[in-house]
């Protein structure tokens, strides 16, 4: 008998026309995630089987837990499709388990196998009852449910399904550019978009010396956590100091944040087009701060045409925090390094900004040239899965 990990695809199997594309992408993502381990994969239209060496079994499972597009996985054993073999295999596995009640459920995909499913379940069940003491069948609420799947290439025997991440394989939906700050919201927004199948690149606005190198390190280690879902993530670091200082010099303090964010959007849109991203993604959340009233969002949004995805827009902070803890970004996000939004915060930011007033004030700045410069002088880094350097920050 062969020990395997059975993977079921779940939601993605509903995408009938694109199924092959989805499966190929999932396969590629799994291979990327398991790189360096000893394993092989076989797959058909509805599931995958991973064969790995015994002492890496737990490591494989723990890496698969973060692969988007996997619905569930289970510990699975394969034997030839012959009743005696099936009975013996099931018995060998069951003698190692501790349980009081069980149930067998058979699926016969291979119609050439002559015995009906119910009969297989019954015969395997009585073989177990005969050979293991003090156990009984419980069809409603068994301790162990034995699934026997008779397929053309052999019979697969598996047990509890472990729920996986779900969603779609990263990359199946195209690319989004994530505006990432050091806060709690944007990494969560990034994760949620990856889970829906988006590949992400990240953009960060850096304002040295007003913001510290620690703030940048923090962003990089947040992205490090997102590489659990996508093994390589590019980060575009935009030198934002000059633009911020120009805004500070020329703009009415109440409009500082609004205009700063309009500049961020303009730059992000341009970078998105350059890197082939179809949307921007950010962690905006209605009502959370002055720049996130509906009027503010509309005023900021009006400078770009590119669609903006805001995965956490209507979440409560506590809901966002819950996800941040699950994806292990929370403890990094709460480190106290200030980002460029927090250092220039005016006492009374406008909550109903007017577009005309923004335009008039922006005309005092040669912002096109500044934007070009910032984009041209950006630094691009690739953050890779399992790079220990990003764990040092904690
Ligand atoms: P977060 O918790 O993600 O920092 P926030 O609640 O602090 O969000 P803002 O500071 O208003 O809200 O920022 C809103 C969104 O704008 C962020 O979620 C992020 O997507 C983007 N953003 C803010 N600052 C930066 C930055 N320095 N670089 C890139 N994107 C940024
Ligand atoms: Mg912030």
Tab-separated table of C-alpha atoms and ligand atoms in Angstrom, residues 181-186 261 288 292 339 341-342, ligand 2:
chain	number	residue	atom	x	y	z
A	181	UNK	CA	1.501	50.257	4.601
A	182	UNK	CA	2.785	48.936	7.886
A	183	UNK	CA	-0.752	48.892	9.306
A	184	UNK	CA	-3.138	46.070	10.086
A	185	UNK	CA	-5.542	46.501	7.194
A	186	UNK	CA	-3.517	46.394	4.004
A	261	UNK	CA	-3.398	60.147	-0.954
A	288	UNK	CA	-12.108	54.411	10.013
A	292	UNK	CA	-12.023	57.261	4.577
A	339	UNK	CA	4.570	55.404	8.351
A	341	UNK	CA	0.547	58.815	6.809
A	342	UNK	CA	1.039	59.168	10.530
B	2	LIG	MG1	-1.979	53.158	7.889
